[in-house]
CSV table of C-alpha atoms and ligand atoms in Angstrom, one decimal:
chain,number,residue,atom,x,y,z
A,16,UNK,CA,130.1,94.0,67.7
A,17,UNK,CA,126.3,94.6,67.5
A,18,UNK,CA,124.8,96.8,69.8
A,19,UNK,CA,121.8,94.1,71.9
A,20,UNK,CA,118.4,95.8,70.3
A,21,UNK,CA,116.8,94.6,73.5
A,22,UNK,CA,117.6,96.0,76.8
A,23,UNK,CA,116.0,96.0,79.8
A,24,UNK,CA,118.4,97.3,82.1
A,25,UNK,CA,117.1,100.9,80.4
A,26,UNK,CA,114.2,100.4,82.7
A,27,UNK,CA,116.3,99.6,85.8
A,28,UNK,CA,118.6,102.7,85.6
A,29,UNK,CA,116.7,104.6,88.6
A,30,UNK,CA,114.4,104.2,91.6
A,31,UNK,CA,111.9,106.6,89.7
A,32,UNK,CA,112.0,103.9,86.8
A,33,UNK,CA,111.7,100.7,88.6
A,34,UNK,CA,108.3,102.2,90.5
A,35,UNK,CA,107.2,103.1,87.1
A,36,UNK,CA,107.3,99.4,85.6
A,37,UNK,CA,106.5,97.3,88.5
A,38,UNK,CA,103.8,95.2,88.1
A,39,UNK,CA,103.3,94.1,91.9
A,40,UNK,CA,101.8,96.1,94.3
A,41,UNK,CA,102.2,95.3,98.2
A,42,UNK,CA,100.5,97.3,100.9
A,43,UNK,CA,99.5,97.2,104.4
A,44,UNK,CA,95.5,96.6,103.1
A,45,UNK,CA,96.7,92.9,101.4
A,46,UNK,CA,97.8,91.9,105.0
A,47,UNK,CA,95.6,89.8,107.8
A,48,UNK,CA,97.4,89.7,111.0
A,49,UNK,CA,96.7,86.7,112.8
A,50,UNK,CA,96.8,86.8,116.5
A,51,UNK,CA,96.7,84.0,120.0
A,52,UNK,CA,94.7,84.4,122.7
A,53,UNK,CA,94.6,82.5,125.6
A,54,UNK,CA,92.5,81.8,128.2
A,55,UNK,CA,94.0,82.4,132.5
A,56,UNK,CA,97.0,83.7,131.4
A,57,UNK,CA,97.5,87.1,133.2
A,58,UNK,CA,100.0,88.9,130.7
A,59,UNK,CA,101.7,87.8,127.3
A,60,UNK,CA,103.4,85.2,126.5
A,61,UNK,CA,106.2,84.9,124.0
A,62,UNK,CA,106.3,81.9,121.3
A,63,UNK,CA,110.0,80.5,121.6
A,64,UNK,CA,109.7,79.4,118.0
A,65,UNK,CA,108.2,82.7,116.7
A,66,UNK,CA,110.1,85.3,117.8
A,67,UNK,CA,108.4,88.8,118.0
A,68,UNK,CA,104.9,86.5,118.9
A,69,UNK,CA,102.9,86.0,122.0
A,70,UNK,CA,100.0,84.3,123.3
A,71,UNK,CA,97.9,87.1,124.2
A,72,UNK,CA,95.3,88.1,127.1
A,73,UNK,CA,92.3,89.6,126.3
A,74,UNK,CA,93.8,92.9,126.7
A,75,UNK,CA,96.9,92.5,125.5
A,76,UNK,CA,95.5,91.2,122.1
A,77,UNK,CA,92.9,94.0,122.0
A,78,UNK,CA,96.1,96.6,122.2
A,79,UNK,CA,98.2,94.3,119.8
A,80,UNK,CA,95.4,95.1,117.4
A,81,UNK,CA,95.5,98.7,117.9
A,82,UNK,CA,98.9,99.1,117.1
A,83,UNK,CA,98.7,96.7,114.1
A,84,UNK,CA,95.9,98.7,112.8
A,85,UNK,CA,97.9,101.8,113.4
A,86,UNK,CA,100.1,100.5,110.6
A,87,UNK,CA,97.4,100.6,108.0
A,88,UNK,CA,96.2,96.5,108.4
A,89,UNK,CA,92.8,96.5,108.9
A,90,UNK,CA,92.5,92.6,108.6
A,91,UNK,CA,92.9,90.1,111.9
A,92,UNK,CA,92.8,86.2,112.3
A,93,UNK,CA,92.1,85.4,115.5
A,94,UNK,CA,92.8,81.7,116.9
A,95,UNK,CA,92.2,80.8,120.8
A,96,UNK,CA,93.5,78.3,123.3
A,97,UNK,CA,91.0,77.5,126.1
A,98,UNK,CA,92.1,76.5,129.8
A,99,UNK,CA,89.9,73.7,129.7
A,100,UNK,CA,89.9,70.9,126.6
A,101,UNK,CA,87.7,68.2,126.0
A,102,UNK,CA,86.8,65.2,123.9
A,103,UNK,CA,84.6,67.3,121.5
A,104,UNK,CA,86.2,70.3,122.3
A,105,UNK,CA,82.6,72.4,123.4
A,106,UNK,CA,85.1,75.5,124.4
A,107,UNK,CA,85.0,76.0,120.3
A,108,UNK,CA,81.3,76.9,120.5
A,109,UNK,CA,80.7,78.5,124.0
A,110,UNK,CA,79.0,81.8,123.4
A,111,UNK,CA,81.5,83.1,126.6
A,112,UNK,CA,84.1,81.2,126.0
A,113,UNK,CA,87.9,82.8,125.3
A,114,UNK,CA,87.4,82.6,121.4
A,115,UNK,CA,84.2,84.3,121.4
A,116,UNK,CA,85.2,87.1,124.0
A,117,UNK,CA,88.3,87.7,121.8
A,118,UNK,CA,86.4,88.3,119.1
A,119,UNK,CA,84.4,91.0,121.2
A,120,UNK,CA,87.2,92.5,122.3
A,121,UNK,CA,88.3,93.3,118.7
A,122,UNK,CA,84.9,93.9,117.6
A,123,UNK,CA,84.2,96.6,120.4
A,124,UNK,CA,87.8,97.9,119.7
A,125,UNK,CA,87.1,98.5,115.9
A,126,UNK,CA,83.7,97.9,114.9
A,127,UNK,CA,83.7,97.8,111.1
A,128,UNK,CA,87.1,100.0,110.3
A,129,UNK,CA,88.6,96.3,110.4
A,130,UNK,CA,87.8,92.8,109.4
A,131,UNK,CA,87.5,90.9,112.1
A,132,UNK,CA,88.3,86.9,111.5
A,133,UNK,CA,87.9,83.7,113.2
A,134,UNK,CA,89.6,80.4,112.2
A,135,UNK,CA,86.9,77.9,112.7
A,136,UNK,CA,89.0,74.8,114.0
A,137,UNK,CA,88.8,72.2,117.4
A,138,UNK,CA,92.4,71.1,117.6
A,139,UNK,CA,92.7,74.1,119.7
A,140,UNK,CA,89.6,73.0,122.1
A,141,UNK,CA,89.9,69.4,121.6
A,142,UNK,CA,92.1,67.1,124.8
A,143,UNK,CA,93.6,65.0,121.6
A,144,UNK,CA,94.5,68.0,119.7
A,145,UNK,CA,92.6,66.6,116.3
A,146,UNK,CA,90.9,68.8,114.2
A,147,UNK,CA,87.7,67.3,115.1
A,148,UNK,CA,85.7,64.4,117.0
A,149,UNK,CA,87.2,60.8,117.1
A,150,UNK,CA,85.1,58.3,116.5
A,151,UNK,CA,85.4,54.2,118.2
A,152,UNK,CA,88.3,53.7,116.3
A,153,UNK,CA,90.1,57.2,117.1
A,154,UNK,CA,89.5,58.5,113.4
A,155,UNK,CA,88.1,61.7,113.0
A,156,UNK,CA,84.6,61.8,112.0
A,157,UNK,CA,83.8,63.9,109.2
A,158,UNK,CA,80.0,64.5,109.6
A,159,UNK,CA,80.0,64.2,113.7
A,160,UNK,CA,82.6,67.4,113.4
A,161,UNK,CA,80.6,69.2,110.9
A,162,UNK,CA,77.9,69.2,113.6
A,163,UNK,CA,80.4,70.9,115.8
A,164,UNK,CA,81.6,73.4,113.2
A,165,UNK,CA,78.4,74.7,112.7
A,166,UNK,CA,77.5,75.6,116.7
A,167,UNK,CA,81.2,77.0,116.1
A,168,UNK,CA,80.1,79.7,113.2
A,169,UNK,CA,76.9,80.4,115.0
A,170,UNK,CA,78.7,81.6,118.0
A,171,UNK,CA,81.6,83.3,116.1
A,172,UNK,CA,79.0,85.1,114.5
A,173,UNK,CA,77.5,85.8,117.5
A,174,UNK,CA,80.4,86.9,118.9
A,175,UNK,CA,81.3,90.1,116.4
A,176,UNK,CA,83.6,88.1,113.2
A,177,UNK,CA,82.8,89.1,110.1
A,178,UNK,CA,84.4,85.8,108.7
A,179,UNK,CA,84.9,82.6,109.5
A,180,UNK,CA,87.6,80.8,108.6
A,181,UNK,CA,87.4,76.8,108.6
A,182,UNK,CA,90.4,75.1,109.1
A,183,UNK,CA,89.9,71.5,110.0
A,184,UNK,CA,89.8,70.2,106.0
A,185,UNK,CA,86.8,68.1,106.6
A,186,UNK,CA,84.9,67.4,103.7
A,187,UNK,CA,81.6,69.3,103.0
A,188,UNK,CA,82.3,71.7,105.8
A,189,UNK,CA,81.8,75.1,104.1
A,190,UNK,CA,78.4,74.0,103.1
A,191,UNK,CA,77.4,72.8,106.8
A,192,UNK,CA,78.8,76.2,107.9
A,193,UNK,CA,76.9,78.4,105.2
A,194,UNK,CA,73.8,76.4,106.1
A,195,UNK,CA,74.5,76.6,109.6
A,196,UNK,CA,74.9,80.7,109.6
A,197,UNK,CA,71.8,81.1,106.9
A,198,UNK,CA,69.9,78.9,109.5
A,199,UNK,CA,71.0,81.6,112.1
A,200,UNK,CA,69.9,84.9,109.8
A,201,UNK,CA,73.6,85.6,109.2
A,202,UNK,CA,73.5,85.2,105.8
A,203,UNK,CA,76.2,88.7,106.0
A,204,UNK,CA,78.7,86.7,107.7
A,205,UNK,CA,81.6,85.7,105.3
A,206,UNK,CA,83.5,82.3,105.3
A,207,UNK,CA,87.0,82.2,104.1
A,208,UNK,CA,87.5,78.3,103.1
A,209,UNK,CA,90.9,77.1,104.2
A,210,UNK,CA,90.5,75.3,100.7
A,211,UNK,CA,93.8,73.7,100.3
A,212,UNK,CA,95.9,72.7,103.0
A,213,UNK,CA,98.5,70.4,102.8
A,214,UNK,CA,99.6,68.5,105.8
A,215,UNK,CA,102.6,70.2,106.4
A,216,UNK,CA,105.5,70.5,108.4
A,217,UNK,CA,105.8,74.3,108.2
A,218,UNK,CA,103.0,74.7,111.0
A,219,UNK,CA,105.3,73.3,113.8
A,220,UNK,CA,105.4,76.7,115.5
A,221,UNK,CA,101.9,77.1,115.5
A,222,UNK,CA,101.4,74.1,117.0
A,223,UNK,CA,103.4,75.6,120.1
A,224,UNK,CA,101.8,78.8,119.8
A,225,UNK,CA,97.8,77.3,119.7
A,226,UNK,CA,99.1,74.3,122.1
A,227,UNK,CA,97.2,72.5,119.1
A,228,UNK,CA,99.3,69.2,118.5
A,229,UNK,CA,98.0,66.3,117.8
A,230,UNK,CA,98.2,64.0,120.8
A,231,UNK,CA,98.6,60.5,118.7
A,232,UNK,CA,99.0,60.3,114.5
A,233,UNK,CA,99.0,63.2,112.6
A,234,UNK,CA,97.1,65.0,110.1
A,235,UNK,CA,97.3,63.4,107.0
A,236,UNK,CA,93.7,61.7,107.1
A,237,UNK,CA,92.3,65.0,106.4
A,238,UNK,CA,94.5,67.4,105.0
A,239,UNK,CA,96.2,67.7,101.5
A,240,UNK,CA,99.3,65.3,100.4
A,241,UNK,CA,102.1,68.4,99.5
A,242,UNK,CA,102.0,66.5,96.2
A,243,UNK,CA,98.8,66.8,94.7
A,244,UNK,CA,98.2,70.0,92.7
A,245,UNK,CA,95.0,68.7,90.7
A,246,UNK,CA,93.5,67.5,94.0
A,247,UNK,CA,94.6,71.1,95.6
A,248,UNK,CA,92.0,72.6,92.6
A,249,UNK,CA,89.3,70.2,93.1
A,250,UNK,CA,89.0,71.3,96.9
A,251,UNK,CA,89.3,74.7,95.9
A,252,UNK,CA,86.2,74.3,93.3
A,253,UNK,CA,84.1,72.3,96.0
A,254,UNK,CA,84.3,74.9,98.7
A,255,UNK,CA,83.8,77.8,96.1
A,256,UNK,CA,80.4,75.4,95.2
A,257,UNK,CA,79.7,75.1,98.4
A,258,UNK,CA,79.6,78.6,99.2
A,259,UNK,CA,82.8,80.1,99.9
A,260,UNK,CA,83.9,83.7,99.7
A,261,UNK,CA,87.4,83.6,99.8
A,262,UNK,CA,89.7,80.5,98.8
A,263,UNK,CA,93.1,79.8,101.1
A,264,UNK,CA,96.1,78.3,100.3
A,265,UNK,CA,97.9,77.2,102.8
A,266,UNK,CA,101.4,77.1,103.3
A,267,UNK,CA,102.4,79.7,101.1
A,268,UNK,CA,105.9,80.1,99.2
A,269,UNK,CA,105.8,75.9,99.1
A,270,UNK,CA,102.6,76.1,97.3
A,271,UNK,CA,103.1,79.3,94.6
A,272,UNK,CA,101.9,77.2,91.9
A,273,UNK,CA,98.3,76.4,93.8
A,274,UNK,CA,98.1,79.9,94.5
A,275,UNK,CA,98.9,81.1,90.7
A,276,UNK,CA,96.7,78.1,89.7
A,277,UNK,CA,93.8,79.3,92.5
A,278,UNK,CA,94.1,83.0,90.6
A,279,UNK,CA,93.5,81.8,87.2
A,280,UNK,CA,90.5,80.4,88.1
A,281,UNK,CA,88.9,83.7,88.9
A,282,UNK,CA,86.1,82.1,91.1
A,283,UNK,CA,86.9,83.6,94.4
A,284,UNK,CA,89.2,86.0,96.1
A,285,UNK,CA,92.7,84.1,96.8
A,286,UNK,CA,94.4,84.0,100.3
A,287,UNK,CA,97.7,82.6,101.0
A,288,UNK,CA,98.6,82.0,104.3
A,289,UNK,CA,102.2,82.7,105.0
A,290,UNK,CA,102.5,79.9,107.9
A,291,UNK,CA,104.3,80.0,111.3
A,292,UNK,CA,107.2,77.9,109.9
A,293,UNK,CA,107.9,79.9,107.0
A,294,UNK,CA,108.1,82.7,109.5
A,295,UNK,CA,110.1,80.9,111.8
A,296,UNK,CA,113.0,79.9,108.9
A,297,UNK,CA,112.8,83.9,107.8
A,298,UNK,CA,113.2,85.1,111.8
A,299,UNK,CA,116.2,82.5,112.1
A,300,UNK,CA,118.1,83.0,109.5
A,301,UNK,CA,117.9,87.2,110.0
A,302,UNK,CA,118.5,86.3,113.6
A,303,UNK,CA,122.2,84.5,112.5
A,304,UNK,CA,122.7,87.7,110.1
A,305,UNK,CA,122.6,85.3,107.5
A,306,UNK,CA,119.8,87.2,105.5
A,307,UNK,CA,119.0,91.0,105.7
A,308,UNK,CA,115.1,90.5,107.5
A,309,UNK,CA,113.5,93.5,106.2
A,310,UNK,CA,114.4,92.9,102.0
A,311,UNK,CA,113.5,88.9,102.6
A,312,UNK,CA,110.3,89.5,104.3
A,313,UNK,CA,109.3,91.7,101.8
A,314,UNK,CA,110.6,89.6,98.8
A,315,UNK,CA,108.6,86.5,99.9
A,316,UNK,CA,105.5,88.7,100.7
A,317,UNK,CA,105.6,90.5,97.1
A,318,UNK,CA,106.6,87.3,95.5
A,319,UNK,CA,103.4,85.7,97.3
A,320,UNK,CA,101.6,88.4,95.9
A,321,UNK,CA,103.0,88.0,92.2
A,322,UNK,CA,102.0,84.3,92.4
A,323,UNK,CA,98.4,85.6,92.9
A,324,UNK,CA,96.8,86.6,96.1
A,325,UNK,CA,94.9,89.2,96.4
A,326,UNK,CA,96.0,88.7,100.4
A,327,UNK,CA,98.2,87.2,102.6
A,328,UNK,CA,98.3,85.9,106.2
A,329,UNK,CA,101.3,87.1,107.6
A,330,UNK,CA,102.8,87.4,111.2
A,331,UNK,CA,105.0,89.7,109.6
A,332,UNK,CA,102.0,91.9,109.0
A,333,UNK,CA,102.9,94.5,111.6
A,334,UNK,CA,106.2,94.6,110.4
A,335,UNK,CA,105.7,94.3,106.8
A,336,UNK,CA,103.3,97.1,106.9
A,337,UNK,CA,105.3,99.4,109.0
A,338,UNK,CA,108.0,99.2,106.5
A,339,UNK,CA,106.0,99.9,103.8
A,340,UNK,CA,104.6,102.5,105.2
A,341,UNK,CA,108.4,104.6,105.4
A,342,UNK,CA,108.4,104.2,101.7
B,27,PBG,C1,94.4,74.3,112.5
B,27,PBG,C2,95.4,75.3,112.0
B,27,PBG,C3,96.7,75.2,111.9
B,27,PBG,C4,97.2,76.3,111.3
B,27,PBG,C5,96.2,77.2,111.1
B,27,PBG,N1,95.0,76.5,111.5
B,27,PBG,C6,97.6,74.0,112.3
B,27,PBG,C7,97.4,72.7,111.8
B,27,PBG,O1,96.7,72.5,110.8
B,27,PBG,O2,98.1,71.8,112.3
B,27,PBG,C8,98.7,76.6,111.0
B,27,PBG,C9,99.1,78.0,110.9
B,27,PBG,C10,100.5,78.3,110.9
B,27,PBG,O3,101.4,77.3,110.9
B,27,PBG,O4,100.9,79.4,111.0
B,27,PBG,N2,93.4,74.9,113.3
C-alpha cells in the first residue's frame, strides 16, 4: 500500500505544534462584557434563565466591572431597566436617570483603561416594551423614535460612554444619532450599529433580564427575518454609510455566515453578539453534564471568531477570559 503523501495529523502530534499552526486567536481584549443595571433594587439580583447573571445596583455593577476587568476585558455593554416606564420611555434620555448614572459609575471607576458602552434602545424604558414610540395605530414610528434616540446619545454621551450602541433597528437611526452627537460637539463619541438583527428567539433571557418584552406583537416589524442574508448586507452597508464605526451581528453562532459575509466586506470593524439564549442553551446543557462548559464556551467563542469578528459580546466574557488567561 502507498504511503498518503498528505498528512496533516504531522501538525497535530503535540500541543507545541497545534499553537504553532493555529490560525485563530482568542483573548480576553476581543471580549465586551455586557452588564444590567437596575434602578431601586438594593442588592443583585440573579437571572433565573442566565445562570451566573444578575441585575445589578449601581454598586454592584461598578464592582462586577472591576473584577471583569481584572480578567484582562476592558470592553462593557451596559443596558438599564428604570423603576418607572412610560409611553415614550423619557427614562432613556434623562441626564440622571439609572442608565446614565450607570455609565458614571463605570466611567469614574475606569476612565479610559476601558471602553465604556451603552446600547441605545427604549424597550427597556418604554410601559409597552417596543423598541420605540407607537403611533394611533400601535406601530412603531420610525422617525418619532429617531427623535428619541438622539436625546438618548446626547445624554449617554453626556454621561461618560465612549460608544453608543443602537439597538432598536429603525431605519436611518445611525445617521439621526451621528447627527444628533455632531450637533452636541461629540463628534469623539463612537456608535456601534446593531446592523443586523434578526428577530429572534435566542433573546428570550434577555428579555427577563432587561424586563424588556414586548407587551402586545413582537418584533418582527423592525427587525431582520432570520432568512434574509442579502437584506442582512444591505443594512450592514447603510449603517456603515450612515456613519457607523463598528457593524453588529446579532445573534451570533445562527448567523456565522452574516458575520463571515460582514468580514469580507472590510468596511467596518465586525461585532457578534453572542446573545442571552445562546448563553442560556451553553449554561443548560453544562448544567445536565451533558457538555464539558469550559471546551464549549470556548469552541463557540473561537469559532465566532474564525467566522470573522474582530469581537464578541459575550456573558461568558468573565469566564471566557479567566480561562484564557490560565493558559
Ligand atoms: C433591545 C435588545 C435586545 C437585546 C439586546 N438589545 C432584545 C430584543 O431585541 O428583544 C438582546 C440581547 C440578548 O439576547 O442577549 N434593546
Amino acid at each position: 500500500m502507498a504511503f498518503p503523501a498528505h498528512r496533516p495529523r504531522r501538525l497535530r502530534r503535540t500541543a507545541a505544534l497545534r499553537a504553532l499552526v493555529r490560525e485563530t486567536t482568542l483573548d480576553a481584549t476581543h471580549l465586551i462584557a455586557p452588564l444590567f443595571v437596575k434602578e431601586s433594587i438594593d442588592d443583585r439580583v440573579a437571572i433565573a434563565s442566565m445562570p451566573g447573571q444578575y441585575q445589578h445596583t449601581l454598586d454592584t455593577v461598578r464592582k462586577e466591572a472591576a473584577e471583569i476587568r481584572s480578567t484582562g476585558v476592558r470592553a462593557f455593554m451596559l443596558f438599564a431597566i428604570p423603576a418607572r416606564k412610560d409611553a415614550e420611555g423619557s427614562e432613556a434620555w434623562n441626564p440622571e436617570g439609572i442608565g446614565q448614572r450607570a455609565l458614571g459609575a463605570l466611567a469614574d471607576e475606569f476612565g479610559d483603561d476601558a471602553v465604556v458602552m451603552a446600547d441605545l434602545c427604549l424597550d427597556e424604558y418604554t410601559d409597552h416594551g417596543h423598541c420605540g414610540v407607537l403611533d394611533d395605530h400601535g406601530e412603531v414610528d420610525n422617525d418619532a423614535t429617531l427623535e428619541r434616540y438622539e436625546r438618548i446619545a446626547v445624554a449617554q454621551a453626556g454621561a461618560g460612554a465612549h460608544v453608543v450602541g443602537p439597538s432598536g433597528m429603525m431605519d436611518g437611526q445611525v445617521a439621526a444619532i451621528r447627527g444628533a452627537l455632531d450637533a452636541a460637539g461629540r463628534t469623539d463619541v463612537a456608535i456601534m450599529a446593531y446592523a443586523a438583527k434578526f428577530a429572534s428567539a435566542f433573546y428570550g433571557p434577555f428579555r427577563d433580564a432587561a424586563e424588556g418584552a414586548p407587551r402586545f406583537g413582537d418584533r418582527t416589524g423592525y427587525q431582520q427575518d432570520p432568512a434574509n442574508g442579502d437584506e442582512a448586507m444591505r443594512e450592514i452597508r447603510a449603517d456603515v454609510d450612515e456613519g457607523a464605526d463598528f457593524v453588529m451581528v446579532k445573534p451570533a453562532t445562527p448567523c456565522l455566515d452574516i458575520v463571515r459575509r460582514a468580514a469580507d466586506l472590510g468596511a467596518a470593524p465586525v461585532a457578534a453578539y453572542h446573545v442571552s439564549g445562546e448563553y442560556a442553551m451553553l449554561e443548560a446543557a453544562a448544567a445536565n453534564g451533558w457538555i464539558d462548559r469550559r471546551r464549549a464556551v470556548l469552541e463557540v467563542l473561537t469559532s465566532i471568531r474564525r467566522a470573522g469578528a474582530g469581537m464578541i459580546l459575550t456573558y461568558h466574557a468573565r469566564d471566557a477570559a479567566g480561562w484564557l488567561g490560565e493558559r
